[in-house]
PDB file of C-alpha atoms in Angstrom:
ATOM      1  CA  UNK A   1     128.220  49.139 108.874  1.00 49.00           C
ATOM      2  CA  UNK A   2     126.321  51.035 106.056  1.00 54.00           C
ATOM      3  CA  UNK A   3     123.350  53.036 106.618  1.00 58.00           C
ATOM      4  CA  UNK A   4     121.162  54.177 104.044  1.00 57.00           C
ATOM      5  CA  UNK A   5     120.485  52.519 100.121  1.00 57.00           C
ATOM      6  CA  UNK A   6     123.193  51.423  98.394  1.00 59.00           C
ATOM      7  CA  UNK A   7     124.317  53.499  95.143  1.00 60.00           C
ATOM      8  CA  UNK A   8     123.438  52.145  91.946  1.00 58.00           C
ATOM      9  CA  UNK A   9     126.686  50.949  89.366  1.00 63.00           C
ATOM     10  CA  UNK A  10     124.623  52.165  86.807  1.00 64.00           C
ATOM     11  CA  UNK A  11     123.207  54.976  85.288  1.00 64.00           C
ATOM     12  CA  UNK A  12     119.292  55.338  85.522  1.00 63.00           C
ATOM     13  CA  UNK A  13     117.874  55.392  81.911  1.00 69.00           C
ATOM     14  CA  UNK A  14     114.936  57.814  80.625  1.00 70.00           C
ATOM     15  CA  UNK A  15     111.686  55.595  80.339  1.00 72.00           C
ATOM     16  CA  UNK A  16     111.151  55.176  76.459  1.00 73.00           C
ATOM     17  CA  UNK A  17     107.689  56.250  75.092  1.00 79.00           C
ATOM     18  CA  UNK A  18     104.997  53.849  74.031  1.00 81.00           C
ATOM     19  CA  UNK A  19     105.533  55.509  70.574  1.00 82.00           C
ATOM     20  CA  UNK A  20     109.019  54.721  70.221  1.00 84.00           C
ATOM     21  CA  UNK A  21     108.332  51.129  71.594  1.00 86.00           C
ATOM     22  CA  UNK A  22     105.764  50.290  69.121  1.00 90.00           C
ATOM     23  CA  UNK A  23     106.686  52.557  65.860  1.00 91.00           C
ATOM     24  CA  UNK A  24     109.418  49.649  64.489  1.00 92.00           C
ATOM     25  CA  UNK A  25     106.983  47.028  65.183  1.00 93.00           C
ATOM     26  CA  UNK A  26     104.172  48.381  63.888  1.00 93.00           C
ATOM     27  CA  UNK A  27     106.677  49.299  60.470  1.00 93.00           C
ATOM     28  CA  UNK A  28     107.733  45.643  60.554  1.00 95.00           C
ATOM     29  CA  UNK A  29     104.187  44.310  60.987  1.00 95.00           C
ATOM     30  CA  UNK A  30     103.067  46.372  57.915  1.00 94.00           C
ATOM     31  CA  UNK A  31     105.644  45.657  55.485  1.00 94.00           C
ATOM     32  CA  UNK A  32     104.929  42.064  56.341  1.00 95.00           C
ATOM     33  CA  UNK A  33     101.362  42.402  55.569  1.00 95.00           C
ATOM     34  CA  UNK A  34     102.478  44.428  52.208  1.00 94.00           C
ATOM     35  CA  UNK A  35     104.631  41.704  51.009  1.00 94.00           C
ATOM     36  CA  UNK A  36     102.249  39.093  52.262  1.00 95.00           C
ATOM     37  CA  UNK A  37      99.208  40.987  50.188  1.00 94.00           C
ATOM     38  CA  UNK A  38     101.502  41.322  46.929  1.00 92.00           C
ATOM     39  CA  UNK A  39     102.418  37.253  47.036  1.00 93.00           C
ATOM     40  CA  UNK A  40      98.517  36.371  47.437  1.00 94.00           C
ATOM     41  CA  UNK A  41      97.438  38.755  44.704  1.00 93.00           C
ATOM     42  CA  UNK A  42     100.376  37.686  41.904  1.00 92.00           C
ATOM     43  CA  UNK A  43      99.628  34.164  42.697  1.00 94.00           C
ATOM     44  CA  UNK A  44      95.889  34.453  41.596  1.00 94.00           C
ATOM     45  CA  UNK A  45      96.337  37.552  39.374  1.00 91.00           C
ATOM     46  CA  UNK A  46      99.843  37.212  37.859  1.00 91.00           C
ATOM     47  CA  UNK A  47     102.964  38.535  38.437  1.00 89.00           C
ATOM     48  CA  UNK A  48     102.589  41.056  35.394  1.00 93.00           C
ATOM     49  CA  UNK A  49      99.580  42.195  36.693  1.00 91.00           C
ATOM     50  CA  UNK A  50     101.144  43.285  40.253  1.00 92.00           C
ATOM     51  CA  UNK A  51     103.787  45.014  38.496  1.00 92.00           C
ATOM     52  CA  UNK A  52     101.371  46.884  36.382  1.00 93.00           C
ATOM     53  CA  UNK A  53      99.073  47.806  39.315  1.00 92.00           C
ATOM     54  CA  UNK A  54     102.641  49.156  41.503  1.00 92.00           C
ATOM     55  CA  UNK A  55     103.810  50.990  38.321  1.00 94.00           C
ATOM     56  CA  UNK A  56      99.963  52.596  37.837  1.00 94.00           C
ATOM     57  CA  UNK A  57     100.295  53.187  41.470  1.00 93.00           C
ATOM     58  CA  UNK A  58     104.058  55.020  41.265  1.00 94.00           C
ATOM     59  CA  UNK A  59     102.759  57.163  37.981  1.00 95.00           C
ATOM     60  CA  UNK A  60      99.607  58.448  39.521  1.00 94.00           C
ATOM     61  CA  UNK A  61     101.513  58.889  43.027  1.00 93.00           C
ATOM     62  CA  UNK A  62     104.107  61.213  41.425  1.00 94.00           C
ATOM     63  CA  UNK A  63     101.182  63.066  39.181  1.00 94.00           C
ATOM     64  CA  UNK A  64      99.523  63.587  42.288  1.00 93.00           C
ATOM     65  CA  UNK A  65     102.418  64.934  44.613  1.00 92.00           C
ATOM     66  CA  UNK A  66     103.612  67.495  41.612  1.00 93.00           C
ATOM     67  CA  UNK A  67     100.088  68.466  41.508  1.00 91.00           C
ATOM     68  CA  UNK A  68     100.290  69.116  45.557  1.00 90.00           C
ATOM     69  CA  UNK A  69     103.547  70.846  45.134  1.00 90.00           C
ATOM     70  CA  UNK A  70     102.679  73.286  42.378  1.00 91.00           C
ATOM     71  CA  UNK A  71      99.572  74.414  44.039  1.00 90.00           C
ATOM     72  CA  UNK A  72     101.693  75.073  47.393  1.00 88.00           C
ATOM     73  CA  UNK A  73     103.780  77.110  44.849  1.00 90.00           C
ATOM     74  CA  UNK A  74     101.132  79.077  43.485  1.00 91.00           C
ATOM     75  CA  UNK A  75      99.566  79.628  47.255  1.00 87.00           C
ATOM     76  CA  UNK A  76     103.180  80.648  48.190  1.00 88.00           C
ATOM     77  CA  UNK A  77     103.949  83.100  45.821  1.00 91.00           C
ATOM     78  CA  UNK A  78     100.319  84.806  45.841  1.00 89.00           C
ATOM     79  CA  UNK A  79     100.508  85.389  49.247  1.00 88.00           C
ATOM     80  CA  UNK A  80     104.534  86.935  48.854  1.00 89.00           C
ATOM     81  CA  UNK A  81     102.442  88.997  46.501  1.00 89.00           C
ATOM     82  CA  UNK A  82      99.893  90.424  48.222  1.00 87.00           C
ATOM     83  CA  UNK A  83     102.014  90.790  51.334  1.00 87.00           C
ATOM     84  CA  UNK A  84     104.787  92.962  49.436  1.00 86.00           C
ATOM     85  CA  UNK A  85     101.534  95.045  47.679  1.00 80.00           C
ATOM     86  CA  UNK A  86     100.542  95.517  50.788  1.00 74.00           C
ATOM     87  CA  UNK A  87      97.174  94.011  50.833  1.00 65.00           C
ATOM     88  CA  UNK A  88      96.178  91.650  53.952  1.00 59.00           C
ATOM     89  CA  UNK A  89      96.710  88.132  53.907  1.00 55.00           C
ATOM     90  CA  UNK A  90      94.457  85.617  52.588  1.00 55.00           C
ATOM     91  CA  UNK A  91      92.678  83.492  55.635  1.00 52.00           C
ATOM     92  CA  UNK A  92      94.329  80.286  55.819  1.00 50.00           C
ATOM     93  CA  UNK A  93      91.558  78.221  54.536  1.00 48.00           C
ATOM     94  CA  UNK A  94      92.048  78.982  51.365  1.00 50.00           C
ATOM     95  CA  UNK A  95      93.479  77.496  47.972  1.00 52.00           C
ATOM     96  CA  UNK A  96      96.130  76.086  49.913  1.00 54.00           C
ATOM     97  CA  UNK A  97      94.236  73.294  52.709  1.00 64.00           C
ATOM     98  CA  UNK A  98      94.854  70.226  52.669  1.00 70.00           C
ATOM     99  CA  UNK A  99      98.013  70.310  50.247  1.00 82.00           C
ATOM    100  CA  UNK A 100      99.378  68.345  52.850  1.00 86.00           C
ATOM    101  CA  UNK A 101      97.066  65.499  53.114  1.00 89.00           C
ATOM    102  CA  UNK A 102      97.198  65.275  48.783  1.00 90.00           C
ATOM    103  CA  UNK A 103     101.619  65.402  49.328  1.00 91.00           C
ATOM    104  CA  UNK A 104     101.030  62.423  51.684  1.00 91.00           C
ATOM    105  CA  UNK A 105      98.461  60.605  49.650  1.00 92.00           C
ATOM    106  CA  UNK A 106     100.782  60.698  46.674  1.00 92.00           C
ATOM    107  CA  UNK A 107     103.698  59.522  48.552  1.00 93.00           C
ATOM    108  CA  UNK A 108     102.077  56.776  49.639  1.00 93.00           C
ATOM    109  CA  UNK A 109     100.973  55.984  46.393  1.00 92.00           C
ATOM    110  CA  UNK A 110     104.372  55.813  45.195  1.00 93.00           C
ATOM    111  CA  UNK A 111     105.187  53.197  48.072  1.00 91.00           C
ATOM    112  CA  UNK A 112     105.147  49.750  46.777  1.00 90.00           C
ATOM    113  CA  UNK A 113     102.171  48.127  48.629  1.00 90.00           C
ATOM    114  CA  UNK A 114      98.777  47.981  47.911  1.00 91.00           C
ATOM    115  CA  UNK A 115      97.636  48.699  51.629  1.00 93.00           C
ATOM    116  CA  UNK A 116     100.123  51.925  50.997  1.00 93.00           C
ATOM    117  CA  UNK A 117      98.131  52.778  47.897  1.00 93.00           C
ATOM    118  CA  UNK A 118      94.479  51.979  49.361  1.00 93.00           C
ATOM    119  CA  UNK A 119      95.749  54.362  52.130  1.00 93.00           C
ATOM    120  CA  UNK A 120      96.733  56.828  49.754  1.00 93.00           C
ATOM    121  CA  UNK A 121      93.603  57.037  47.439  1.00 93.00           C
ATOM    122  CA  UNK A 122      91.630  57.609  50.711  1.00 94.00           C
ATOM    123  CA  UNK A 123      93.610  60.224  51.813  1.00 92.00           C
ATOM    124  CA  UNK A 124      92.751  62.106  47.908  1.00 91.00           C
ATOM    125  CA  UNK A 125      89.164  62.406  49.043  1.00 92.00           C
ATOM    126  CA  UNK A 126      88.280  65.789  50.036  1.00 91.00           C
ATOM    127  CA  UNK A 127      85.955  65.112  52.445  1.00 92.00           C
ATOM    128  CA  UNK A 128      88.409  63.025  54.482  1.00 92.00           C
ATOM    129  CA  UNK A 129      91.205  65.635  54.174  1.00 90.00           C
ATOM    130  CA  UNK A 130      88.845  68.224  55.725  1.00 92.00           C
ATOM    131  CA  UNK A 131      87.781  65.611  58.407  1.00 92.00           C
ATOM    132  CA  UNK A 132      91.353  64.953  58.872  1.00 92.00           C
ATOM    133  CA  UNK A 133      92.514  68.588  59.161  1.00 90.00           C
ATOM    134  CA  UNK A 134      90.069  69.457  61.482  1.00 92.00           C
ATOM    135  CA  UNK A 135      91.240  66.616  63.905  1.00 93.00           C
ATOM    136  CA  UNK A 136      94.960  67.506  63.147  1.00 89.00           C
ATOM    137  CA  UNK A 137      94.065  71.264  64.218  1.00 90.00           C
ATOM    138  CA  UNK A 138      92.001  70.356  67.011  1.00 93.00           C
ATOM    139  CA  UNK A 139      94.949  67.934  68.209  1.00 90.00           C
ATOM    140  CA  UNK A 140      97.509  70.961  67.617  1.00 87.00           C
ATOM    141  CA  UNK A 141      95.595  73.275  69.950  1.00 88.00           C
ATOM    142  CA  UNK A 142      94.622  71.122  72.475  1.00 87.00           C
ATOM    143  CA  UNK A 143      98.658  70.444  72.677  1.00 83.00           C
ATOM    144  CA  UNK A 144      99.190  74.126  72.549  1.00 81.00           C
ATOM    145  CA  UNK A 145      96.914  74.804  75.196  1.00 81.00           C
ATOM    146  CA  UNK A 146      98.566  71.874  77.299  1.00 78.00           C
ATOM    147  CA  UNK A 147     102.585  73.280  77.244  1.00 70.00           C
ATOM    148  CA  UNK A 148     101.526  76.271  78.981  1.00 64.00           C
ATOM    149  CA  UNK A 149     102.376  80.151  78.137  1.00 57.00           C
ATOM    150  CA  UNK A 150     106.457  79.781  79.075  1.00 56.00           C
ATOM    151  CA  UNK A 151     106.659  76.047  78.744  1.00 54.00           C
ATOM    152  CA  UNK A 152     109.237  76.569  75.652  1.00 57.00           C
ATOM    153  CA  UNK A 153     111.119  79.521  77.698  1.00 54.00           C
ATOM    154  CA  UNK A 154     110.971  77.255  80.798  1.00 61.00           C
ATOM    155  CA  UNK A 155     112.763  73.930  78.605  1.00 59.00           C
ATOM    156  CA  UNK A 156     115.163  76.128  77.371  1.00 55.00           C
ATOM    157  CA  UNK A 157     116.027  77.172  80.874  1.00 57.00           C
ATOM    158  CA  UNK A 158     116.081  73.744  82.351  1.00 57.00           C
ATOM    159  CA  UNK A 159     118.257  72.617  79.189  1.00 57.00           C
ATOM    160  CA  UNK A 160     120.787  75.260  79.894  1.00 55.00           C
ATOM    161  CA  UNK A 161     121.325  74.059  83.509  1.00 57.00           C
ATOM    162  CA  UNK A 162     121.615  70.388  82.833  1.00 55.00           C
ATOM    163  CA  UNK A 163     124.802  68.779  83.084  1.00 56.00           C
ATOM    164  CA  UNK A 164     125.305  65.823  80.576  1.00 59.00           C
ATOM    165  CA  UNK A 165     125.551  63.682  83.131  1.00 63.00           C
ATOM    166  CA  UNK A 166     122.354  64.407  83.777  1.00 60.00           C
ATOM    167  CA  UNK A 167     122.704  66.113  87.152  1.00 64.00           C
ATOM    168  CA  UNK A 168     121.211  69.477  87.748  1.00 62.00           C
ATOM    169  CA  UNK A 169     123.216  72.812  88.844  1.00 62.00           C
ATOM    170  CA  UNK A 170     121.124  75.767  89.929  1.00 68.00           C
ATOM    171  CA  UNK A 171     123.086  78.406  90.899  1.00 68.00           C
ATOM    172  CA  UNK A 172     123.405  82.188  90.477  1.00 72.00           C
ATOM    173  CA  UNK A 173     126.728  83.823  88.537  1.00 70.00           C
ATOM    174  CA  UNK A 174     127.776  86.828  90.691  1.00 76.00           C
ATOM    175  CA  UNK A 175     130.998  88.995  89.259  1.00 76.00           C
ATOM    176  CA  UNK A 176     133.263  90.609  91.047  1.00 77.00           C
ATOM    177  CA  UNK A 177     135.603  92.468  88.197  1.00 75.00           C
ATOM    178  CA  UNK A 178     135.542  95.615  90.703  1.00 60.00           C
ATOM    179  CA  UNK A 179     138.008  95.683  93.077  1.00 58.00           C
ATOM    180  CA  UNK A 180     137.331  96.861  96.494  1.00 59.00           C
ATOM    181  CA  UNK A 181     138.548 100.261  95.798  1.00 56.00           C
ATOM    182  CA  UNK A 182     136.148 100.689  92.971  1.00 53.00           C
ATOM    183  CA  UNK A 183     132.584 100.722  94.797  1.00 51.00           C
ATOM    184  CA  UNK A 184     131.726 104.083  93.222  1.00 51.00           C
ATOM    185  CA  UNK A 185     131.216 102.250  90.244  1.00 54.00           C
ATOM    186  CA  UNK A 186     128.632  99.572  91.404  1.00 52.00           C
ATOM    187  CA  UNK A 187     125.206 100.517  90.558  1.00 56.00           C
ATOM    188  CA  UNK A 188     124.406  99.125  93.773  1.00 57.00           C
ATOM    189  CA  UNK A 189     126.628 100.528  96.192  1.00 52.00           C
ATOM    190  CA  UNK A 190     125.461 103.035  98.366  1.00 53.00           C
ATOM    191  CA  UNK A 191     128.645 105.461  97.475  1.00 52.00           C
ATOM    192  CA  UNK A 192     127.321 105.670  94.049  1.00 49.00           C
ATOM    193  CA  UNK A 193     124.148 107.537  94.682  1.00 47.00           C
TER     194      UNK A 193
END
């Protein structure tokens, strides 16, 4: 007679996040839409001018991402500058904010898609990169705040004593190298005070 629950066959699987459930759906759904928005516009503009409007699109993309890039250059190498003349560094909201938001809006300017591209001329706006930035800041702190003061210390710990088969082994190491003759050596032997 058996007493208790009986032992699963199989291994107990992490619960996958709504992020990694919806991400490839929400990918499929908009290339969908992209292709779906290309066929309706070359059917009542022409198929010459969809390929002019994704090569405009691509040339303007790229001018905008080396445009990004050179200004994170220049805000890189004037604050390796200063710090090795040893002035103090700039406040980060300088030259340099919202290089990010321009890098993205170019890449997705360079997408194929016209969804991709309306995206991407929104994100050039400087108002909405500062709006944006704010939020992403805001977000970034607030998630800070939420991991705690030895949250990273405290995953590295539990990683270390994680077995892969997912079991957990606390436990203590204790050495013995010294041989029972050898207690004047242990710091914490009463003979070596």
């Amino acid at each position: 007679m058996m007493t208790g629950a009986p032992t699963p066959t199989y291994p107990v699987r992490p619960r996958r996040s709504r992020l990694r459930t919806f991400l490839p759906l929400g990918v499929a759904a908009w290339l969908v839409l992209e292709i779906w928005l290309l066929t309706v516009v070359a059917s009542a503009a022409g198929g010459l001018a969809v390929f002019l409007l994704l090569l405009a699109g691509f040339l303007v993309g790229s001018a905008v991402v080396k445009r990004a890039g050179r200004r994170a250059f220049r805000a890189l190498t004037e604050t390796l500058q200063q710090q090795q003349g040893g002035a103090a560094a700039m406040p980060a909201g300088g030259k340099s904010e919202g290089n990010g938001f321009l890098m993205l809006g170019g890449l997705l300017l360079m997408l194929p898609g016209l969804i991709s591209d309306v995206v991407g001329l929104v994100l050039l706006v400087p108002p909405v990169q500062k709006g944006l930035g704010r939020y992403a800041e805001r977000t970034f702190e607030r998630k800070i705040r939420e991991a705690g003061a030895g949250a990273f210390g405290d995953a590295f710990q539990q990683a270390r004593i994680r077995r892969p088969d997912g079991k957990v082994v606390q436990g203590e190491v204790i050495r013995d190298d010294a041989g029972p003759g050898d207690a004047s050596q242990d710091p914490r032997s009463p003979l070596s005070r």
